[in-house]
Coordinates of C-alpha atoms in Angstrom, one line a residue:
X1 CA -36.8 -22.7 -38.6
X2 CA -33.4 -21.5 -37.5
X3 CA -30.2 -22.5 -39.4
X4 CA -26.6 -21.6 -38.8
X5 CA -24.7 -19.5 -41.3
X6 CA -22.5 -22.5 -41.9
X7 CA -25.3 -24.6 -43.3
X8 CA -26.1 -21.9 -45.8
X9 CA -22.6 -21.4 -47.2
X10 CA -22.9 -23.9 -50.1
X11 CA -26.2 -22.4 -51.4
X12 CA -25.0 -18.9 -50.9
X13 CA -21.9 -19.7 -52.8
X14 CA -24.0 -20.4 -55.9
X15 CA -25.6 -17.0 -55.9
X16 CA -24.4 -14.2 -58.1
X17 CA -22.6 -11.4 -56.4
X18 CA -24.6 -8.2 -56.7
X19 CA -22.8 -5.3 -58.3
X20 CA -23.9 -2.8 -55.7
X21 CA -24.7 -4.8 -52.5
X22 CA -26.8 -3.0 -49.9
X23 CA -25.0 -2.5 -46.6
X24 CA -27.3 -3.0 -43.7
X25 CA -27.8 0.3 -41.8
X26 CA -27.0 0.4 -38.1
X27 CA -30.6 1.2 -37.3
X28 CA -31.6 -2.2 -38.9
X29 CA -29.3 -4.3 -36.7
X30 CA -31.2 -6.9 -34.7
X31 CA -28.2 -8.5 -33.0
X32 CA -25.1 -6.3 -33.3
X33 CA -25.0 -3.7 -30.6
X34 CA -27.5 -5.5 -28.3
X35 CA -26.5 -6.8 -24.9
X36 CA -26.8 -10.6 -25.4
X37 CA -26.1 -13.2 -22.7
X38 CA -23.1 -15.4 -23.1
X39 CA -23.9 -18.7 -24.7
X40 CA -21.5 -20.7 -22.6
X41 CA -22.5 -19.5 -19.1
X42 CA -24.9 -22.4 -18.5
X43 CA -22.2 -25.0 -19.4
X44 CA -19.8 -23.4 -16.9
X45 CA -22.5 -23.4 -14.2
X46 CA -23.6 -27.0 -14.7
X47 CA -20.1 -28.4 -15.1
X48 CA -20.5 -29.5 -18.7
X49 CA -18.0 -27.0 -20.1
X50 CA -14.8 -28.8 -21.2
X51 CA -11.6 -27.3 -19.8
X52 CA -8.1 -28.6 -20.3
X53 CA -8.2 -31.0 -17.4
X54 CA -11.6 -32.4 -18.4
X55 CA -10.3 -34.4 -21.4
X56 CA -10.6 -38.2 -20.9
X57 CA -9.5 -40.7 -23.6
X58 CA -9.4 -44.5 -23.6
X59 CA -6.1 -46.0 -22.2
X60 CA -5.0 -42.5 -21.3
X61 CA -1.9 -42.0 -19.0
X62 CA -1.4 -39.1 -16.7
X63 CA 1.6 -37.0 -16.0
X64 CA 3.1 -33.9 -14.6
X65 CA 6.4 -32.0 -14.9
X66 CA 9.2 -31.1 -12.5
X67 CA 11.5 -28.3 -13.4
X68 CA 15.1 -27.5 -12.4
X69 CA 15.4 -25.9 -9.0
X70 CA 17.6 -22.9 -10.1
X71 CA 16.5 -20.6 -12.9
X72 CA 18.6 -21.2 -16.0
X73 CA 20.1 -24.5 -14.8
X74 CA 20.2 -27.6 -17.1
X75 CA 19.5 -31.2 -16.3
X76 CA 22.5 -33.6 -16.5
X77 CA 20.8 -36.5 -14.8
X78 CA 18.0 -37.7 -12.6
X79 CA 17.6 -40.2 -9.8
X80 CA 14.2 -41.9 -10.0
X81 CA 14.8 -44.7 -7.5
X82 CA 12.4 -43.4 -4.9
X83 CA 9.8 -42.5 -7.5
X84 CA 9.8 -46.2 -8.6
X85 CA 8.4 -47.1 -5.1
X86 CA 5.3 -45.1 -5.7
X87 CA 2.2 -47.1 -6.7
X88 CA 1.2 -46.1 -10.2
X89 CA 4.5 -44.6 -11.3
X90 CA 5.4 -45.5 -15.0
X91 CA 8.4 -43.5 -16.2
X92 CA 10.3 -40.2 -16.4
X93 CA 11.5 -38.4 -19.5
X94 CA 14.2 -35.8 -18.8
X95 CA 14.4 -32.8 -21.1
X96 CA 16.8 -29.9 -20.8
X97 CA 15.0 -27.9 -18.1
X98 CA 12.2 -30.2 -17.0
X99 CA 11.4 -33.9 -16.3
X100 CA 8.1 -35.3 -17.6
X101 CA 6.8 -37.8 -15.0
X102 CA 4.1 -40.2 -16.1
X103 CA 1.8 -42.4 -14.0
X104 CA -1.5 -44.1 -14.0
X105 CA -3.1 -41.0 -12.4
X106 CA -2.3 -37.4 -11.9
X107 CA -1.9 -38.0 -8.2
X108 CA 0.6 -40.8 -8.6
X109 CA 2.5 -38.7 -11.2
X110 CA 2.7 -35.7 -8.9
X111 CA 3.6 -37.9 -5.9
X112 CA 6.3 -39.6 -8.0
X113 CA 7.6 -36.2 -9.2
X114 CA 8.2 -35.1 -5.6
X115 CA 10.5 -38.1 -5.1
X116 CA 12.7 -37.5 -8.2
X117 CA 16.1 -35.9 -7.6
X118 CA 17.3 -33.7 -10.5
X119 CA 21.0 -33.2 -11.0
X120 CA 21.8 -30.0 -12.8
X121 CA 24.6 -27.7 -13.9
X122 CA 24.8 -24.0 -14.4
X123 CA 22.0 -21.6 -13.5
X124 CA 21.7 -18.1 -12.1
X125 CA 22.0 -18.8 -8.4
X126 CA 23.1 -15.2 -7.7
X127 CA 19.9 -13.8 -9.3
X128 CA 17.7 -11.9 -6.8
X129 CA 15.5 -8.8 -6.5
X130 CA 18.5 -6.6 -5.7
X131 CA 20.6 -7.8 -8.7
X132 CA 17.6 -7.3 -11.0
X133 CA 17.1 -3.7 -9.9
X134 CA 20.8 -3.0 -10.1
X135 CA 20.9 -4.4 -13.7
X136 CA 18.0 -2.1 -14.7
X137 CA 19.7 0.9 -13.1
X138 CA 23.0 0.2 -14.8
X139 CA 21.3 -0.4 -18.1
X140 CA 19.5 2.9 -17.8
X141 CA 22.8 4.6 -18.5
X142 CA 22.9 3.1 -22.0
X143 CA 21.6 5.0 -25.0
X144 CA 19.2 2.3 -26.1
X145 CA 17.5 2.0 -29.5
X146 CA 15.0 4.4 -31.1
X147 CA 11.5 3.3 -30.2
X148 CA 8.9 4.5 -32.6
X149 CA 8.7 7.9 -34.4
X150 CA 10.9 10.7 -33.3
X151 CA 8.8 13.9 -33.5
X152 CA 10.2 17.4 -33.6
X153 CA 13.4 18.3 -31.8
X154 CA 13.5 17.4 -28.1
X155 CA 16.9 19.1 -27.5
X156 CA 15.6 22.4 -28.8
X157 CA 12.3 21.9 -27.0
X158 CA 13.9 21.4 -23.6
X159 CA 16.2 24.4 -24.2
X160 CA 13.1 26.7 -24.6
X161 CA 11.0 25.2 -21.8
X162 CA 9.8 27.3 -18.9
X163 CA 9.8 24.3 -16.6
X164 CA 11.3 20.8 -16.8
X165 CA 9.9 17.9 -14.9
X166 CA 11.7 14.5 -14.5
X167 CA 10.6 11.4 -12.7
X168 CA 11.3 7.6 -12.6
X169 CA 8.8 4.7 -12.2
X170 CA 9.3 1.1 -11.4
X171 CA 7.2 -2.0 -12.2
X172 CA 7.7 -5.4 -10.5
X173 CA 7.7 -8.9 -12.0
X174 CA 4.2 -10.4 -12.3
X175 CA 2.8 -13.9 -13.0
X176 CA -0.3 -14.6 -15.0
X177 CA -1.6 -16.8 -12.2
X178 CA -4.5 -18.3 -14.3
X179 CA -7.1 -20.2 -12.4
X180 CA -6.6 -23.5 -14.2
X181 CA -2.9 -24.5 -14.0
X182 CA -1.2 -25.5 -17.3
X183 CA -2.6 -28.7 -18.7
X184 CA -2.8 -30.4 -22.1
X185 CA -3.4 -33.8 -23.7
X186 CA -2.1 -35.5 -26.8
X187 CA -2.5 -38.7 -28.6
X188 CA 0.3 -39.6 -31.1
X189 CA 0.2 -42.5 -33.6
X190 CA 2.3 -43.2 -36.7
X191 CA 0.0 -41.2 -38.9
X192 CA -1.8 -38.7 -36.6
X193 CA -1.2 -36.4 -33.7
X194 CA -4.3 -35.1 -31.9
X195 CA -4.0 -32.4 -29.3
X196 CA -6.4 -31.0 -26.7
X197 CA -5.7 -27.9 -24.6
X198 CA -6.3 -24.4 -23.5
X199 CA -4.1 -22.5 -26.0
X200 CA -4.0 -18.9 -27.0
X201 CA -2.2 -19.4 -30.3
X202 CA -3.8 -22.1 -32.4
X203 CA -0.8 -22.7 -34.6
X204 CA 1.4 -23.5 -31.6
X205 CA 0.5 -27.2 -31.2
X206 CA 0.9 -27.7 -35.0
X207 CA 4.4 -26.2 -34.9
X208 CA 5.4 -28.3 -31.8
X209 CA 3.9 -31.5 -33.1
X210 CA 5.6 -31.1 -36.5
X211 CA 9.0 -30.9 -34.8
X212 CA 8.4 -33.7 -32.2
X213 CA 6.6 -36.2 -34.4
X214 CA 7.8 -35.3 -37.9
X215 CA 4.2 -35.3 -39.1
X216 CA 3.0 -32.8 -41.7
X217 CA 0.4 -30.2 -40.5
X218 CA -2.4 -32.0 -42.3
X219 CA -1.9 -34.9 -40.0
X220 CA -2.1 -32.8 -36.8
X221 CA -5.5 -32.0 -35.3
X222 CA -5.9 -29.4 -32.6
X223 CA -8.9 -29.2 -30.2
X224 CA -9.2 -26.0 -28.2
X225 CA -10.8 -26.3 -24.8
X226 CA -12.0 -23.5 -22.6
X227 CA -9.0 -21.5 -21.5
X228 CA -9.3 -21.5 -17.7
X229 CA -7.5 -18.1 -17.8
X230 CA -4.6 -17.4 -20.0
X231 CA -3.5 -13.7 -19.8
X232 CA -0.5 -14.4 -22.0
X233 CA 0.9 -17.5 -20.3
X234 CA -0.8 -19.9 -22.6
X235 CA 0.9 -18.5 -25.7
X236 CA 4.0 -20.4 -24.7
X237 CA 5.1 -23.8 -26.0
X238 CA 6.5 -25.2 -22.8
X239 CA 3.2 -26.8 -21.7
X240 CA 2.4 -28.1 -25.3
X241 CA 5.6 -30.1 -25.7
X242 CA 5.3 -32.6 -22.7
X243 CA 2.0 -34.4 -23.7
X244 CA 3.0 -34.7 -27.3
X245 CA 6.5 -36.0 -26.5
X246 CA 5.3 -38.4 -23.8
X247 CA 2.5 -39.8 -26.1
X248 CA 5.0 -40.4 -28.9
X249 CA 7.4 -42.2 -26.5
X250 CA 4.8 -44.3 -24.7
X251 CA 2.4 -44.9 -27.6
X252 CA -0.7 -43.9 -25.6
X253 CA -2.7 -40.7 -25.0
X254 CA -1.1 -38.7 -22.2
X255 CA -2.5 -35.8 -20.2
X256 CA 0.0 -33.6 -18.5
X257 CA -1.1 -31.3 -15.6
X258 CA 1.3 -28.9 -13.9
X259 CA 1.1 -28.4 -10.2
X260 CA 0.2 -24.8 -9.1
X261 CA 3.7 -24.5 -7.7
X262 CA 5.4 -25.5 -10.9
X263 CA 3.1 -23.2 -12.9
X264 CA 4.0 -20.3 -10.6
X265 CA 7.7 -20.9 -10.3
X266 CA 8.5 -21.9 -13.9
X267 CA 6.7 -19.2 -15.8
X268 CA 7.2 -16.7 -18.5
X269 CA 6.8 -13.6 -16.4
X270 CA 5.9 -10.0 -17.1
X271 CA 9.3 -8.3 -17.1
X272 CA 10.3 -5.7 -14.5
X273 CA 10.8 -2.2 -15.9
X274 CA 12.4 1.1 -15.0
X275 CA 10.8 4.0 -16.9
X276 CA 12.5 7.4 -17.0
X277 CA 10.4 10.4 -18.1
X278 CA 11.2 14.0 -18.8
X279 CA 8.9 16.8 -19.9
X280 CA 9.4 20.4 -20.9
X281 CA 6.5 22.7 -20.1
X282 CA 5.5 26.0 -21.9
X283 CA 4.7 29.2 -19.8
X284 CA 1.1 27.9 -19.4
X285 CA 2.3 24.7 -17.8
X286 CA 1.4 22.5 -20.8
X287 CA 4.0 19.9 -21.9
X288 CA 5.4 20.6 -25.4
X289 CA 8.4 18.3 -25.2
X290 CA 8.5 14.7 -24.0
X291 CA 11.3 12.2 -23.6
X292 CA 11.2 8.6 -22.3
X293 CA 13.5 5.8 -21.8
X294 CA 12.1 2.3 -21.0
X295 CA 14.5 -0.2 -19.5
X296 CA 13.1 -3.7 -19.4
X297 CA 13.9 -7.3 -20.7
X298 CA 12.2 -8.1 -24.0
X299 CA 9.1 -10.2 -23.7
X300 CA 9.2 -11.3 -27.3
X301 CA 12.9 -12.1 -27.8
X302 CA 12.5 -15.8 -27.0
X303 CA 9.9 -16.1 -29.8
X304 CA 12.3 -14.6 -32.3
X305 CA 15.0 -17.1 -31.2
X306 CA 12.6 -20.1 -31.3
X307 CA 11.3 -19.1 -34.8
X308 CA 14.8 -18.3 -36.0
X309 CA 13.9 -14.9 -37.3
X310 CA 12.9 -11.4 -36.2
X311 CA 9.6 -9.9 -37.4
X312 CA 9.5 -6.1 -37.6
X313 CA 7.5 -4.0 -36.8
X314 CA 7.0 -6.1 -33.7
X315 CA 10.5 -7.1 -32.8
X316 CA 13.6 -6.0 -34.6
X317 CA 17.1 -7.4 -34.7
X318 CA 18.4 -4.1 -33.2
X319 CA 16.5 -4.9 -29.9
X320 CA 13.3 -3.0 -30.4
X321 CA 10.3 -4.8 -29.0
X322 CA 6.8 -3.4 -29.5
X323 CA 5.4 -5.6 -26.7
X324 CA 7.7 -3.7 -24.3
X325 CA 6.8 -0.3 -25.7
X326 CA 3.0 -0.6 -26.0
X327 CA 1.5 2.4 -24.1
X328 CA 4.3 4.8 -25.1
X329 CA 3.6 7.5 -27.7
X330 CA 4.5 7.3 -31.4
X331 CA 4.8 3.5 -31.6
X332 CA 4.4 1.9 -35.0
X333 CA 1.2 -0.1 -34.3
X334 CA -0.5 2.6 -32.2
X335 CA -3.4 4.9 -33.2
X336 CA -1.4 8.1 -33.0
X337 CA -4.4 10.3 -33.5
X338 CA -5.7 9.3 -30.1
X339 CA -2.5 10.3 -28.3
X340 CA -1.5 13.5 -26.6
X341 CA -0.5 16.2 -29.1
X342 CA 3.0 17.1 -27.9
X343 CA 5.3 18.9 -30.4
X344 CA 8.6 17.1 -29.6
X345 CA 8.7 13.5 -28.6
X346 CA 11.5 10.9 -28.4
X347 CA 11.2 7.5 -26.8
X348 CA 14.1 5.1 -26.5
X349 CA 14.3 1.4 -25.3
X350 CA 17.0 -0.5 -23.5
X351 CA 16.4 -4.3 -23.8
X352 CA 17.9 -5.3 -20.5
X353 CA 19.6 -8.7 -20.4
X354 CA 18.3 -10.4 -17.2
X355 CA 18.5 -14.2 -17.4
X356 CA 14.9 -15.3 -16.7
X357 CA 12.0 -16.4 -19.0
X358 CA 10.0 -13.3 -19.9
X359 CA 6.7 -13.4 -21.7
X360 CA 3.4 -11.7 -22.2
X361 CA 1.1 -10.5 -19.5
X362 CA -2.4 -9.0 -20.0
X363 CA -1.8 -5.6 -21.7
X364 CA 1.9 -6.3 -22.3
X365 CA 4.1 -3.2 -22.0
X366 CA 1.2 -0.8 -21.5
X367 CA 0.7 -2.2 -18.0
X368 CA 3.9 -0.4 -16.9
X369 CA 4.2 2.4 -19.5
X370 CA 0.7 3.8 -18.9
X371 CA 1.3 3.7 -15.1
X372 CA 4.4 5.8 -15.7
X373 CA 2.9 8.1 -18.3
X374 CA -0.4 8.9 -16.4
X375 CA 1.3 9.2 -13.0
X376 CA 3.7 11.6 -14.7
X377 CA 0.9 13.6 -16.2
X378 CA -0.7 14.0 -12.8
X379 CA 2.7 15.2 -11.5
X380 CA 2.8 17.8 -14.3
X381 CA -0.8 18.9 -13.5
X382 CA 0.3 19.4 -9.9
X383 CA 3.4 21.4 -11.0
X384 CA 1.3 23.5 -13.3
X385 CA -1.5 23.9 -10.7
X386 CA -3.9 22.5 -13.3
X387 CA -6.9 20.2 -13.0
X388 CA -5.7 16.7 -14.2
X389 CA -8.6 16.3 -16.6
X390 CA -8.3 19.9 -17.9
X391 CA -4.6 19.3 -18.6
X392 CA -5.4 16.3 -20.7
X393 CA -8.1 18.2 -22.5
X394 CA -5.5 20.8 -23.6
X395 CA -3.4 18.0 -25.1
X396 CA -6.4 16.4 -26.9
X397 CA -8.1 19.3 -28.6
X398 CA -7.5 17.6 -31.9
X399 CA -9.6 14.6 -31.0
X400 CA -13.4 15.1 -30.4
X401 CA -13.7 11.4 -29.3
X402 CA -11.2 12.0 -26.5
X403 CA -12.8 15.2 -25.4
X404 CA -16.2 13.6 -25.3
X405 CA -14.8 10.8 -23.1
X406 CA -13.2 13.3 -20.8
X407 CA -16.4 15.3 -20.4
X408 CA -18.4 12.1 -19.8
X409 CA -15.9 11.0 -17.2
X410 CA -16.3 14.2 -15.3
X411 CA -20.1 13.7 -15.3
X412 CA -20.2 10.0 -14.4
X413 CA -17.5 10.1 -11.7
X414 CA -18.8 13.4 -10.2
X415 CA -15.2 14.6 -10.7
X416 CA -14.1 17.1 -8.1
X417 CA -16.9 16.4 -5.7
X418 CA -16.1 13.0 -4.1
X419 CA -18.0 11.8 -1.1
X420 CA -16.7 13.2 2.2
X421 CA -13.5 11.4 3.2
X422 CA -12.9 10.0 -0.3
X423 CA -10.3 11.1 -2.8
X424 CA -10.2 10.8 -6.6
X425 CA -7.5 9.9 -9.1
X426 CA -7.7 10.2 -12.9
X427 CA -5.9 8.4 -15.7
X428 CA -6.4 8.3 -19.5
X429 CA -5.4 5.8 -22.1
X430 CA -5.5 5.4 -25.9
X431 CA -4.4 1.8 -26.3
X432 CA -5.7 -0.5 -29.0
X433 CA -7.9 2.2 -30.6
X434 CA -9.9 2.5 -27.4
X435 CA -10.2 5.9 -25.8
X436 CA -10.7 5.4 -22.1
X437 CA -10.6 7.2 -18.8
X438 CA -10.8 5.9 -15.3
X439 CA -11.4 7.6 -12.0
X440 CA -10.7 5.8 -8.7
X441 CA -12.4 6.9 -5.5
X442 CA -10.4 5.9 -2.4
X443 CA -9.8 6.6 1.2
X444 CA -7.0 5.7 3.7
X445 CA -8.4 3.7 6.6
X446 CA -7.2 3.9 10.3
X447 CA -4.7 1.1 9.6
X448 CA -3.0 3.2 7.0
X449 CA -4.4 1.0 4.2
X450 CA -6.0 1.9 0.9
X451 CA -9.8 1.3 0.6
X452 CA -11.0 1.5 -2.9
X453 CA -14.7 2.5 -3.0
X454 CA -15.5 2.8 -6.7
X455 CA -13.9 2.7 -10.1
X456 CA -15.6 4.7 -12.9
X457 CA -14.6 3.8 -16.5
X458 CA -15.7 5.7 -19.6
X459 CA -14.9 4.1 -22.9
X460 CA -15.1 4.8 -26.6
X461 CA -14.1 1.6 -28.4
X462 CA -16.1 2.2 -31.6
X463 CA -19.1 0.1 -32.5
X464 CA -19.7 -2.8 -30.1
X465 CA -21.0 -6.2 -31.2
X466 CA -22.2 -7.1 -27.7
X467 CA -22.1 -4.4 -25.0
X468 CA -22.7 -7.0 -22.3
X469 CA -19.3 -8.7 -23.2
X470 CA -17.6 -5.3 -23.4
X471 CA -18.6 -4.5 -19.8
X472 CA -17.5 -7.9 -18.6
X473 CA -14.1 -7.7 -20.3
X474 CA -13.4 -4.2 -19.0
X475 CA -14.5 -5.1 -15.5
X476 CA -12.3 -8.2 -15.6
X477 CA -9.3 -6.4 -16.9
X478 CA -9.6 -3.7 -14.3
X479 CA -9.7 -6.3 -11.5
X480 CA -6.7 -8.1 -13.1
X481 CA -4.8 -4.9 -13.1
X482 CA -5.9 -3.9 -9.6
X483 CA -4.4 -7.1 -8.2
X484 CA -1.0 -6.1 -9.5
X485 CA -1.5 -2.6 -8.1
X486 CA -2.4 -3.7 -4.6
X487 CA -1.1 -7.3 -4.0
X488 CA 0.6 -9.3 -6.7
X489 CA 4.4 -9.5 -7.0
X490 CA 7.0 -12.1 -8.0
X491 CA 10.2 -12.1 -6.0
X492 CA 13.5 -13.7 -6.8
X493 CA 16.0 -15.0 -4.2
X494 CA 19.1 -17.1 -4.7
X495 CA 18.1 -17.9 -8.3
X496 CA 14.6 -19.2 -7.3
X497 CA 11.1 -17.8 -7.5
X498 CA 9.9 -17.2 -4.0
X499 CA 6.1 -17.3 -4.6
X500 CA 4.5 -20.7 -5.3
X501 CA 0.7 -20.5 -4.8
X502 CA -2.2 -18.2 -4.0
X503 CA -1.1 -18.1 -0.4
X504 CA 2.0 -16.0 -1.1
X505 CA 1.1 -14.6 -4.6
X506 CA -2.0 -12.8 -3.2
X507 CA -5.1 -12.4 -5.2
X508 CA -7.9 -9.8 -4.8
X509 CA -10.9 -11.3 -2.9
X510 CA -14.5 -10.5 -3.7
X511 CA -14.9 -8.5 -0.5
X512 CA -12.0 -6.3 -1.6
X513 CA -13.2 -5.7 -5.1
X514 CA -14.8 -2.3 -5.6
X515 CA -17.9 -1.5 -7.6
X516 CA -16.9 -0.9 -11.2
X517 CA -19.1 1.5 -13.2
X518 CA -18.5 1.2 -17.0
X519 CA -20.0 3.6 -19.4
X520 CA -19.8 3.1 -23.2
X521 CA -19.7 6.2 -25.4
X522 CA -21.6 5.6 -28.7
X523 CA -19.2 5.8 -31.6
X524 CA -18.9 5.0 -35.3
X525 CA -15.1 5.1 -35.2
X526 CA -12.9 2.2 -36.1
X527 CA -13.5 -0.7 -33.7
X528 CA -11.1 -1.1 -30.8
X529 CA -9.9 -4.3 -29.0
X530 CA -11.2 -4.5 -25.5
X531 CA -9.8 -7.7 -24.0
X532 CA -7.1 -6.0 -21.9
X533 CA -7.6 -2.2 -22.0
X534 CA -8.7 -1.8 -18.4
X535 CA -5.6 -3.3 -17.0
X536 CA -3.0 -0.6 -17.5
X537 CA -5.2 2.4 -16.5
X538 CA -6.2 1.3 -13.0
X539 CA -2.7 1.6 -11.7
X540 CA -2.2 5.3 -12.3
X541 CA -5.8 6.1 -11.4
X542 CA -5.3 4.6 -7.9
X543 CA -1.8 6.0 -7.6
X544 CA -3.1 9.5 -8.4
X545 CA -5.9 9.1 -5.9
X546 CA -3.4 8.1 -3.3
X547 CA -1.6 11.4 -3.9
X548 CA -4.8 13.3 -3.5
X549 CA -5.4 11.5 -0.2
X550 CA -1.9 11.6 1.3
X551 CA 0.3 14.0 -0.7
X552 CA 2.6 11.0 -1.4
X553 CA 3.5 10.2 -5.0
X554 CA 3.5 6.5 -5.9
X555 CA 6.3 5.7 -8.3
X556 CA 6.3 1.9 -8.1
X557 CA 3.8 -1.0 -8.2
X558 CA 2.6 -2.8 -6.3
X559 CA 1.9 -0.1 -3.7
X560 CA 3.5 -0.9 -0.4
X561 CA 2.4 0.4 3.0
X562 CA 5.7 2.3 3.4
X563 CA 4.9 4.2 0.3
X564 CA 2.0 5.8 2.1
X565 CA 3.9 6.8 5.2

């Protein structure tokens, strides 16, 4: 007979707590550490898994949203006269930056929304790619705020350096582009609010519903569906508000589904960044002094504003934002023992004020900072005429876990001996208490394009509950990151987002996805978090392989064909 742990809780609660409980030895584990199949796979295959758009309630109405055409503009009125001619149209509810459009079906709501004319005021019509880059460049002249621990004396370190290396790196704006567009359902009555949706923060619907309905948290019920992809986008409240508000106004359950175009053009994007790095090398070519300045909009500032308070050590009133600095050394939440041992370190952050909605994207700031850091380390290895892995080993002699990962990486990737016509690039990361290295094997084809033949990833993330899931998460996060390396990019022109769907915000196809070889290093160290660790490392691994193949340094992502010329 098999019982769930939950059914044993009451009986277990009546037992006396032993004075010296016996802790189960690792060798006795029957489940932990074993590659177990995912329990929900069958439901996803046969269609019974419940995603956000699968919710269906009696008397439910359907809706969508339409946002203002210019970023930052506010609604002063709407013209719904043509929408009223659409069969199934019910009503529109204008908010500050969006109109909730409700109908008898999702199709009628979306068709009605296309007919609604929004009158606005204000907005950032002059915002475009060039003005964003100019803002970052101008802000790079500012001193910024101290980001993390300042170690040693960088001024003295640079003054005694045999060689000084300086480089800059640029990261583009990115969308989360989840497979299922934003969708959520709510049913509001006088004494209860029930919410269904793919949410990444479970408290979010409770906070929103409390404000919209006036109900206390004990009268708000949240049902979490399968996510349908989130990557940070579904941490935001903008898709939670419409169904709750519409249901309160109309007195019936309402499901709101965003169109792909609205989802893509009205997002909370990964901020662009400019990263300026400087290193001082000793006579052996090993960096002993490091200085960085990260210039980027804050992805967390809007949360502090919405909550009405700052929350150090994440985001501080002085402008510091850990989410923008993740991946840089000496940050307060980082596992510093896994970082490069450099005697003098100073990192500063300039929170650039660019009027768009910025948010979280898989691996947050590490996605840009690790690209800069690891591309820079490869540059230093070239300057010092050192093997890229051996240079890292000299900076990690204090950490046996890291050294073991480096050695295993050389073995598994056949480092230094790629297949004829292939070229290799290496990158290391220590994010989220996971020690990781990746090697990309690439070639440049006759059309001058990058062909990626294999990705090798070696990982020490501490004890693993289910190695099967670790492999899947790492593979998925590498593919997600690779898309931003090779294809994905959000562009801004005349105050509007250019991209609107998968036809212009390109996604990696199965035929273009390389084999990904993941190797887990057995470890008893503190457990790491593996949901997004592969994402930031693939960029520098590919970029460094491109240098090996072409002699051209990649200092911006995504990689463009002209970068290879």
